[in-house]
Structures are given as structure tokens and as C-alpha cells.
């Protein structure tokens, strides 16, 4: 029987490879050759297509593929009150690749008085009979990349006030999506996985943050954001170690953060990256309490090579040594296009991976 509430046995993180018509329209829009309305018409058309494809494959929850975004995080964050986007000198450095030089900074008091992504969700909900899933970056993403230096000290002389306002702003966002009928909301968070990497911890310490204390601060913001959600609204977190053009940033198993992640954050489920040895073993799953679920990211979104089903089933069995099989689900380890450039695989390869995930879950769980 299919799982009645998310996360589902077969699930997906959120983003999908941008289609050729969408890429062409966005490129022409940047050149001024396509109006905002014309671009939106193409986005609507292409999103309807990928919704149908997700439904045909058998996914119980569908997303809009993040087709209206250039970045998985900046496009949301820069529309919070008190935040502005800007073009920097350089982008975020991955292993062998660099993101477009976009940045964000806090220039005023944080708040939430509306957001264009509410309309994005309305469109998704109106165009599917399945569960519409919305993805937004975790509140920690406004702090983790730049830290104190991207926050105006005249607005926030004390960081405690910044964290408190950010939690309240996100509570407003969660309430707004809930009011639109969203009952499956995912908070994408790289900070907890990055804090398992000694190099990342060193980076935080060198800029003046305490890598030991930071997870508790982020957990507090997350809990403030989701504390008043409707009882029938599922909140999941997605954790990964970087995903841009099939590259990554961090390495390290979840052991340093697992107990806090599973037991101090009031999320209902966790999408977790386990497609390579960089993510460590499944031992941290022993901390998962009853009533929560982990979606095993065992299928990579970084390459087009289709995994062997027996290998995936074997790894599910390994994970089930540390937690009840009924608390596990399956998905790709990350989205296929965290930015509009996308990972280095073909659309057909993407869909084959998602279809295989549905097949495996039917074989494992029935």
C-alpha cells in the first residue's frame, strides 16, 4: 500500500533538469528579447509537462522542478523583508567549478510580508491531483555562507536578535504556505552536513563563528519556524554536501550532528545524502526516534549511470540494521538541478532514475 502521508516511499528532493524550451526562453529573457509574461507562459507550459511526467512515473508527491528559479536558495531568500541580492566578485567555489557570482546580504529588519513563491505553489497545486510539494531553503542558509559580514551591524548589532527575527520571518513563510494549502514543505539545508566536515568547521571558526555552538543555533531557528504549523502539515529537511554541475563541497559522515538533528529538531522527516563514501555509514540512523522517517538518498543525481537495483536494495538492508525498515524511504541524494545549469546528465537519464526508485520501493515495501 502507498504511504498515506509524506515523505513517501518513493520521493524526490525537488529540482529537475531545465528543459530546452525553458532554457532558451530564460536566455532570451536575460537578453531582453522575451518579456516577463512570455517567460512565465513558457514556464507554465514546461512545468505542466514535468508534473505529468512525475505522475506517470508513479510519484505520489510532485514539484514544479524549481523551474522558475536560477538558484535553489537565493531566489527565495532575497524576497524576505530586509534581504537583498547582489552580484559579487566571485561565486561559491565547488570542487572544480564555481557558481555564478550571486550573493545576498541583510540590510534591514527581517520579516515576511509576502513572497512570489506563494504564487508558484498555487500554480503547482492547481495542476496536479497528487500531493504538491514545496521546497525552500532552510533559515540557516541566510547565515551559513557569509556569516556576520553579510549582516548590517547597524541593523543587528547583536546576532541573537538576527537569529530571533529570522526564525519569526520563516514562521510567517510557513504560515503563508499553509494558508495556500501546502501540506508538504521541505527545508533545504546544507549547514548540518557541512558541519560534519573538518574543513568547513575550520572555516567557520576562522571567521568568528563557533562550529560547536552553531548547530544548536540553527536548530533553534528551525524549531521557531515550524512550531505553529498545522497538525496535518509535514515538514522535512534535506541535507547534502553541495550540488552544482555534478560537483560538491563537503565530506564527512553525519555522526557529529545526528543526535541533535533527529531529536532536537521537530521535523517529520529527513532527506539524507548517502550516494558516496563521502557521506559515511548508516550508523547515525540509530539516533532516529520512532515516528520520524529518513529518506535514503542512495541514487545519485550527479551522473547519468543508472544504479543496479540489487545494489540499492542491499544498501537499504544495511540501513535497516540501524533503524526499522518502516521508517525508511528512497530518493535521489539531491535535486538534479540545484541551479538552473543542472547536473551533467540527460533528461532521459534523470527520469529513468526516478522511475527506478518507484520500482524499487514497490519491490521492497510492496
Short mmCIF file of C-alpha atoms in Angstrom, two decimals:
data_model
loop_
_atom_site.label_atom_id
_atom_site.label_comp_id
_atom_site.label_asym_id
_atom_site.label_seq_id
_atom_site.Cartn_x
_atom_site.Cartn_y
_atom_site.Cartn_z
CA UNK A 1 0.00 0.00 0.00
CA UNK A 2 1.26 3.53 -0.72
CA UNK A 3 2.26 5.62 2.27
CA UNK A 4 -0.60 8.00 3.03
CA UNK A 5 1.46 10.89 4.36
CA UNK A 6 4.80 12.27 3.19
CA UNK A 7 7.62 11.63 2.90
CA UNK A 8 6.58 8.83 0.59
CA UNK A 9 8.35 5.51 -0.01
CA UNK A 10 9.44 6.80 -3.43
CA UNK A 11 10.16 10.50 -3.24
CA UNK A 12 12.34 13.17 -4.80
CA UNK A 13 14.25 16.14 -3.44
CA UNK A 14 12.77 18.81 -5.68
CA UNK A 15 14.69 20.27 -8.61
CA UNK A 16 14.68 18.82 -12.12
CA UNK A 17 16.81 19.47 -15.19
CA UNK A 18 15.53 22.52 -17.04
CA UNK A 19 14.04 21.64 -20.42
CA UNK A 20 15.35 23.03 -23.70
CA UNK A 21 12.38 25.39 -24.29
CA UNK A 22 12.74 26.78 -20.78
CA UNK A 23 16.50 27.29 -21.11
CA UNK A 24 16.01 29.08 -24.41
CA UNK A 25 13.29 31.34 -23.01
CA UNK A 26 15.34 32.26 -19.94
CA UNK A 27 18.39 33.07 -22.08
CA UNK A 28 16.32 35.32 -24.36
CA UNK A 29 14.69 36.93 -21.31
CA UNK A 30 18.14 37.87 -19.97
CA UNK A 31 18.89 39.48 -23.34
CA UNK A 32 15.67 41.46 -23.21
CA UNK A 33 14.16 39.62 -26.18
CA UNK A 34 11.39 37.96 -24.12
CA UNK A 35 9.01 39.76 -21.75
CA UNK A 36 8.25 38.65 -18.20
CA UNK A 37 4.82 37.47 -19.34
CA UNK A 38 6.22 35.49 -22.27
CA UNK A 39 8.76 33.82 -19.98
CA UNK A 40 6.05 32.92 -17.49
CA UNK A 41 3.98 31.35 -20.27
CA UNK A 42 6.89 29.07 -21.18
CA UNK A 43 7.49 28.25 -17.51
CA UNK A 44 3.82 27.34 -17.09
CA UNK A 45 3.89 25.12 -20.17
CA UNK A 46 7.08 23.29 -19.19
CA UNK A 47 6.02 22.85 -15.54
CA UNK A 48 2.75 21.23 -16.65
CA UNK A 49 4.81 18.78 -18.71
CA UNK A 50 7.08 17.74 -15.84
CA UNK A 51 4.12 17.44 -13.46
CA UNK A 52 2.53 14.95 -15.87
CA UNK A 53 5.83 13.05 -16.17
CA UNK A 54 6.18 12.74 -12.39
CA UNK A 55 2.60 11.50 -12.14
CA UNK A 56 3.11 8.96 -14.94
CA UNK A 57 6.21 7.56 -13.23
CA UNK A 58 4.19 6.94 -10.09
CA UNK A 59 5.48 9.57 -7.66
CA UNK A 60 2.90 10.42 -5.01
CA UNK A 61 4.28 13.93 -4.45
CA UNK A 62 5.29 16.25 -7.28
CA UNK A 63 7.19 19.54 -7.50
CA UNK A 64 7.50 22.25 -10.13
CA UNK A 65 11.13 21.23 -10.60
CA UNK A 66 12.13 24.70 -9.30
CA UNK A 67 11.71 25.75 -12.95
CA UNK A 68 11.10 29.40 -12.04
CA UNK A 69 14.39 29.69 -10.12
CA UNK A 70 18.01 30.27 -11.05
CA UNK A 71 19.28 29.18 -7.61
CA UNK A 72 17.70 26.82 -5.08
CA UNK A 73 18.25 29.28 -2.23
CA UNK A 74 18.95 32.87 -3.34
CA UNK A 75 15.66 33.18 -5.25
CA UNK A 76 13.73 32.61 -2.03
CA UNK A 77 15.96 34.43 0.44
CA UNK A 78 16.25 37.69 -1.49
CA UNK A 79 12.47 38.19 -1.26
CA UNK A 80 12.39 38.15 2.53
CA UNK A 81 11.93 41.58 4.09
CA UNK A 82 15.32 43.08 4.92
CA UNK A 83 17.30 40.95 2.41
CA UNK A 84 18.70 41.99 -0.95
CA UNK A 85 20.51 40.10 -3.66
CA UNK A 86 23.58 41.44 -5.43
CA UNK A 87 26.29 40.40 -7.87
CA UNK A 88 29.56 39.67 -6.09
CA UNK A 89 33.19 39.44 -7.25
CA UNK A 90 33.08 35.65 -7.32
CA UNK A 91 30.69 32.77 -6.74
CA UNK A 92 30.70 29.87 -4.30
CA UNK A 93 33.63 27.55 -5.03
CA UNK A 94 32.85 23.85 -5.51
CA UNK A 95 35.32 21.07 -6.30
CA UNK A 96 36.37 22.16 -9.78
CA UNK A 97 33.51 24.57 -10.53
CA UNK A 98 32.28 27.97 -9.39
CA UNK A 99 28.70 29.21 -9.19
CA UNK A 100 27.62 32.48 -10.80
CA UNK A 101 28.72 35.37 -8.55
CA UNK A 102 25.37 35.96 -6.85
CA UNK A 103 25.21 36.96 -3.20
CA UNK A 104 22.71 38.09 -0.57
CA UNK A 105 23.00 40.46 2.36
CA UNK A 106 20.85 41.64 5.23
CA UNK A 107 20.24 45.39 5.02
CA UNK A 108 17.12 45.78 7.18
CA UNK A 109 14.97 44.12 9.83
CA UNK A 110 13.97 40.63 8.73
CA UNK A 111 10.34 39.80 8.17
CA UNK A 112 7.82 38.11 5.91
CA UNK A 113 5.04 40.14 4.30
CA UNK A 114 4.57 38.14 1.11
CA UNK A 115 6.56 36.20 -1.48
CA UNK A 116 6.37 35.40 -5.23
CA UNK A 117 6.82 31.70 -4.49
CA UNK A 118 3.36 31.60 -2.94
CA UNK A 119 2.02 32.03 -6.47
CA UNK A 120 4.44 29.34 -7.69
CA UNK A 121 2.88 26.95 -5.19
CA UNK A 122 -0.67 27.93 -6.22
CA UNK A 123 0.15 27.02 -9.81
CA UNK A 124 1.62 23.66 -8.80
CA UNK A 125 -1.35 22.81 -6.59
CA UNK A 126 -3.83 23.75 -9.31
CA UNK A 127 -2.15 21.48 -11.85
CA UNK A 128 -1.81 18.17 -10.03
CA UNK A 129 -4.07 15.70 -8.27
CA UNK A 130 -1.06 14.37 -6.36
CA UNK A 131 0.48 15.92 -3.25
CA UNK A 132 2.10 19.25 -4.26
CA UNK A 133 5.49 19.54 -2.58
CA UNK A 134 7.11 22.93 -1.96
CA UNK A 135 10.84 23.36 -1.36
CA UNK A 136 12.52 26.39 0.19
CA UNK A 137 15.97 26.91 1.73
CA UNK A 138 16.37 26.45 5.48
CA UNK A 139 16.73 29.65 7.56
CA UNK A 140 20.35 28.74 8.28
CA UNK A 141 21.13 29.42 4.62
CA UNK A 142 20.83 33.16 5.22
CA UNK A 143 23.72 32.93 7.67
CA UNK A 144 25.94 29.96 6.86
CA UNK A 145 27.59 31.16 3.64
CA UNK A 146 28.57 34.68 4.65
CA UNK A 147 28.17 34.85 8.43
CA UNK A 148 28.40 38.16 10.25
CA UNK A 149 29.94 40.02 7.31
CA UNK A 150 26.74 39.91 5.20
CA UNK A 151 24.58 41.25 8.06
CA UNK A 152 24.42 45.01 8.59
CA UNK A 153 25.77 45.61 12.09
CA UNK A 154 23.76 48.82 12.45
CA UNK A 155 20.57 46.80 11.97
CA UNK A 156 21.69 43.82 14.05
CA UNK A 157 24.45 44.79 16.47
CA UNK A 158 23.72 41.54 18.35
CA UNK A 159 23.41 38.24 16.47
CA UNK A 160 20.79 36.89 18.91
CA UNK A 161 18.29 39.43 17.55
CA UNK A 162 19.13 38.40 13.97
CA UNK A 163 18.50 34.72 14.72
CA UNK A 164 15.24 35.51 16.53
CA UNK A 165 13.91 37.69 13.69
CA UNK A 166 14.93 35.11 11.10
CA UNK A 167 13.04 32.39 12.92
CA UNK A 168 9.95 34.62 13.09
CA UNK A 169 10.22 35.55 9.41
CA UNK A 170 10.30 31.88 8.50
CA UNK A 171 7.33 31.18 10.76
CA UNK A 172 5.49 33.74 8.65
CA UNK A 173 6.55 31.93 5.48
CA UNK A 174 5.44 28.55 6.80
CA UNK A 175 2.07 30.02 7.82
CA UNK A 176 1.63 31.63 4.40
CA UNK A 177 2.31 28.41 2.52
CA UNK A 178 -0.01 26.54 4.89
CA UNK A 179 -2.76 29.07 4.18
CA UNK A 180 -2.36 28.31 0.46
CA UNK A 181 -2.97 24.63 1.15
CA UNK A 182 0.63 23.43 1.29
CA UNK A 183 0.83 20.30 3.43
CA UNK A 184 4.27 19.10 2.33
CA UNK A 185 7.05 21.63 2.85
CA UNK A 186 10.75 20.85 2.62
CA UNK A 187 13.52 23.00 4.09
CA UNK A 188 16.75 22.52 2.15
CA UNK A 189 19.74 22.72 4.48
CA UNK A 190 23.40 22.14 3.72
CA UNK A 191 24.70 23.55 7.00
CA UNK A 192 24.24 20.43 9.14
CA UNK A 193 26.02 18.20 6.62
CA UNK A 194 28.75 20.81 6.06
CA UNK A 195 29.34 20.94 9.82
CA UNK A 196 30.43 17.30 9.63
CA UNK A 197 33.43 18.36 7.52
CA UNK A 198 36.58 19.44 9.44
CA UNK A 199 37.48 21.95 6.72
CA UNK A 200 34.08 23.62 6.94
CA UNK A 201 34.28 23.73 10.73
CA UNK A 202 37.68 25.37 10.45
CA UNK A 203 36.26 27.95 8.02
CA UNK A 204 33.51 28.89 10.48
CA UNK A 205 35.96 29.17 13.37
CA UNK A 206 38.35 31.38 11.37
CA UNK A 207 35.59 33.87 10.56
CA UNK A 208 34.48 34.06 14.20
CA UNK A 209 31.64 31.54 14.48
CA UNK A 210 31.69 28.60 16.89
CA UNK A 211 31.16 25.34 14.91
CA UNK A 212 30.26 23.54 18.14
CA UNK A 213 27.55 26.05 19.07
CA UNK A 214 26.23 26.77 15.58
CA UNK A 215 24.12 23.60 15.14
CA UNK A 216 22.13 24.43 18.30
CA UNK A 217 21.51 27.97 16.98
CA UNK A 218 20.29 26.64 13.63
CA UNK A 219 18.11 24.03 15.35
CA UNK A 220 16.51 26.79 17.41
CA UNK A 221 15.66 28.82 14.31
CA UNK A 222 14.20 25.79 12.57
CA UNK A 223 12.00 24.95 15.53
CA UNK A 224 10.81 28.55 15.77
CA UNK A 225 9.94 28.46 12.08
CA UNK A 226 7.82 25.31 12.21
CA UNK A 227 6.40 25.37 15.76
CA UNK A 228 2.94 26.62 14.76
CA UNK A 229 2.45 24.66 11.55
CA UNK A 230 -0.90 22.88 11.07
CA UNK A 231 -1.02 19.39 12.56
CA UNK A 232 -1.53 17.88 9.09
CA UNK A 233 1.45 19.69 7.54
CA UNK A 234 4.55 17.57 7.00
CA UNK A 235 7.91 19.32 7.33
CA UNK A 236 11.02 17.61 6.03
CA UNK A 237 14.66 18.68 5.85
CA UNK A 238 17.03 17.92 3.03
CA UNK A 239 20.74 17.64 3.80
CA UNK A 240 23.55 17.42 1.28
CA UNK A 241 27.19 18.34 0.85
CA UNK A 242 26.87 20.59 -2.18
CA UNK A 243 25.41 20.03 -5.63
CA UNK A 244 26.40 22.15 -8.64
CA UNK A 245 27.17 20.81 -12.12
CA UNK A 246 27.69 17.38 -10.53
CA UNK A 247 30.35 18.67 -8.12
CA UNK A 248 30.36 19.00 -4.31
CA UNK A 249 31.89 20.96 -1.43
CA UNK A 250 31.93 18.96 1.81
CA UNK A 251 32.67 15.44 3.08
CA UNK A 252 32.10 13.62 6.33
CA UNK A 253 29.58 11.27 7.98
CA UNK A 254 26.56 12.52 9.96
CA UNK A 255 27.80 11.35 13.37
CA UNK A 256 28.66 14.86 14.73
CA UNK A 257 25.12 16.19 14.16
CA UNK A 258 22.82 13.15 14.04
CA UNK A 259 21.53 13.12 17.61
CA UNK A 260 20.63 16.82 17.56
CA UNK A 261 19.26 16.62 14.02
CA UNK A 262 16.89 13.75 14.77
CA UNK A 263 15.91 14.51 18.35
CA UNK A 264 16.08 18.28 18.84
CA UNK A 265 14.60 19.49 15.55
CA UNK A 266 10.86 19.00 15.24
CA UNK A 267 10.90 17.95 11.58
CA UNK A 268 8.91 14.91 10.47
CA UNK A 269 11.46 13.50 8.05
CA UNK A 270 14.95 13.93 6.62
CA UNK A 271 16.22 13.56 3.06
CA UNK A 272 19.84 12.49 3.52
CA UNK A 273 22.68 12.04 1.06
CA UNK A 274 24.22 8.56 1.02
CA UNK A 275 25.24 8.03 -2.59
CA UNK A 276 29.02 8.04 -1.99
CA UNK A 277 31.54 7.19 0.70
CA UNK A 278 31.78 10.94 1.46
CA UNK A 279 28.57 10.58 3.48
CA UNK A 280 29.90 7.89 5.81
CA UNK A 281 27.95 4.88 7.05
CA UNK A 282 24.38 4.36 8.24
CA UNK A 283 25.29 4.13 11.93
CA UNK A 284 23.89 7.63 12.73
CA UNK A 285 20.41 6.26 11.95
CA UNK A 286 20.45 4.62 15.39
CA UNK A 287 19.50 8.05 16.81
CA UNK A 288 16.28 8.29 14.75
CA UNK A 289 13.28 8.22 17.12
CA UNK A 290 10.06 6.36 16.45
CA UNK A 291 7.58 8.40 14.45
CA UNK A 292 10.17 10.04 12.19
CA UNK A 293 11.37 8.93 8.75
CA UNK A 294 14.57 9.15 6.79
CA UNK A 295 14.58 9.21 3.00
CA UNK A 296 17.73 7.44 1.90
CA UNK A 297 19.48 9.35 -0.91
CA UNK A 298 21.08 6.27 -2.45
CA UNK A 299 20.54 7.13 -6.11
CA UNK A 300 22.91 9.82 -7.34
CA UNK A 301 21.68 12.84 -9.25
CA UNK A 302 25.24 13.72 -10.27
CA UNK A 303 25.74 11.19 -13.09
CA UNK A 304 23.51 9.54 -15.65
CA UNK A 305 24.71 6.00 -14.95
CA UNK A 306 21.73 4.00 -13.72
CA UNK A 307 22.40 2.16 -10.49
CA UNK A 308 21.80 -1.57 -10.20
CA UNK A 309 18.60 -2.28 -8.35
CA UNK A 310 20.18 -5.11 -6.35
CA UNK A 311 22.90 -2.73 -5.11
CA UNK A 312 20.29 -0.24 -3.91
CA UNK A 313 18.25 -2.96 -2.20
CA UNK A 314 21.39 -4.21 -0.47
CA UNK A 315 22.10 -0.73 0.88
CA UNK A 316 18.51 -0.39 2.12
CA UNK A 317 19.08 -3.64 4.01
CA UNK A 318 22.27 -2.20 5.50
CA UNK A 319 20.43 0.91 6.68
CA UNK A 320 17.67 -1.24 8.19
CA UNK A 321 20.22 -2.74 10.60
CA UNK A 322 20.17 0.56 12.49
CA UNK A 323 16.51 1.63 12.20
CA UNK A 324 13.16 -0.01 11.46
CA UNK A 325 12.65 -0.58 7.73
CA UNK A 326 9.22 1.03 8.00
CA UNK A 327 10.90 4.35 8.89
CA UNK A 328 12.86 4.40 5.62
CA UNK A 329 12.06 5.74 2.15
CA UNK A 330 14.11 6.19 -1.05
CA UNK A 331 15.05 9.15 -3.25
CA UNK A 332 17.95 10.68 -5.20
CA UNK A 333 20.61 12.15 -2.90
CA UNK A 334 19.85 15.68 -4.12
CA UNK A 335 18.00 17.56 -6.80
CA UNK A 336 19.04 17.21 -10.43
CA UNK A 337 19.46 20.96 -10.87
CA UNK A 338 20.16 22.92 -7.69
CA UNK A 339 20.88 25.80 -10.05
CA UNK A 340 19.43 26.35 -13.50
CA UNK A 341 22.61 24.97 -15.13
CA UNK A 342 21.80 21.47 -13.87
CA UNK A 343 23.94 18.42 -13.30
CA UNK A 344 25.80 16.61 -16.09
CA UNK A 345 23.25 14.02 -17.14
CA UNK A 346 20.47 13.84 -19.71
CA UNK A 347 16.76 14.32 -19.05
CA UNK A 348 16.03 10.71 -20.04
CA UNK A 349 18.64 9.54 -17.51
CA UNK A 350 17.00 11.68 -14.82
CA UNK A 351 13.57 10.17 -15.48
CA UNK A 352 15.00 6.64 -15.60
CA UNK A 353 16.44 7.11 -12.11
CA UNK A 354 13.14 8.37 -10.71
CA UNK A 355 11.24 5.51 -12.35
CA UNK A 356 13.70 3.00 -10.90
CA UNK A 357 13.21 4.46 -7.42
CA UNK A 358 9.46 3.85 -7.70
CA UNK A 359 10.09 0.27 -8.88
CA UNK A 360 12.49 -0.48 -6.04
CA UNK A 361 10.16 0.82 -3.36
CA UNK A 362 7.32 -1.34 -4.68
CA UNK A 363 9.61 -4.37 -4.53
CA UNK A 364 10.92 -3.60 -1.04
CA UNK A 365 7.79 -2.34 0.71
CA UNK A 366 5.02 -3.70 -1.53
#
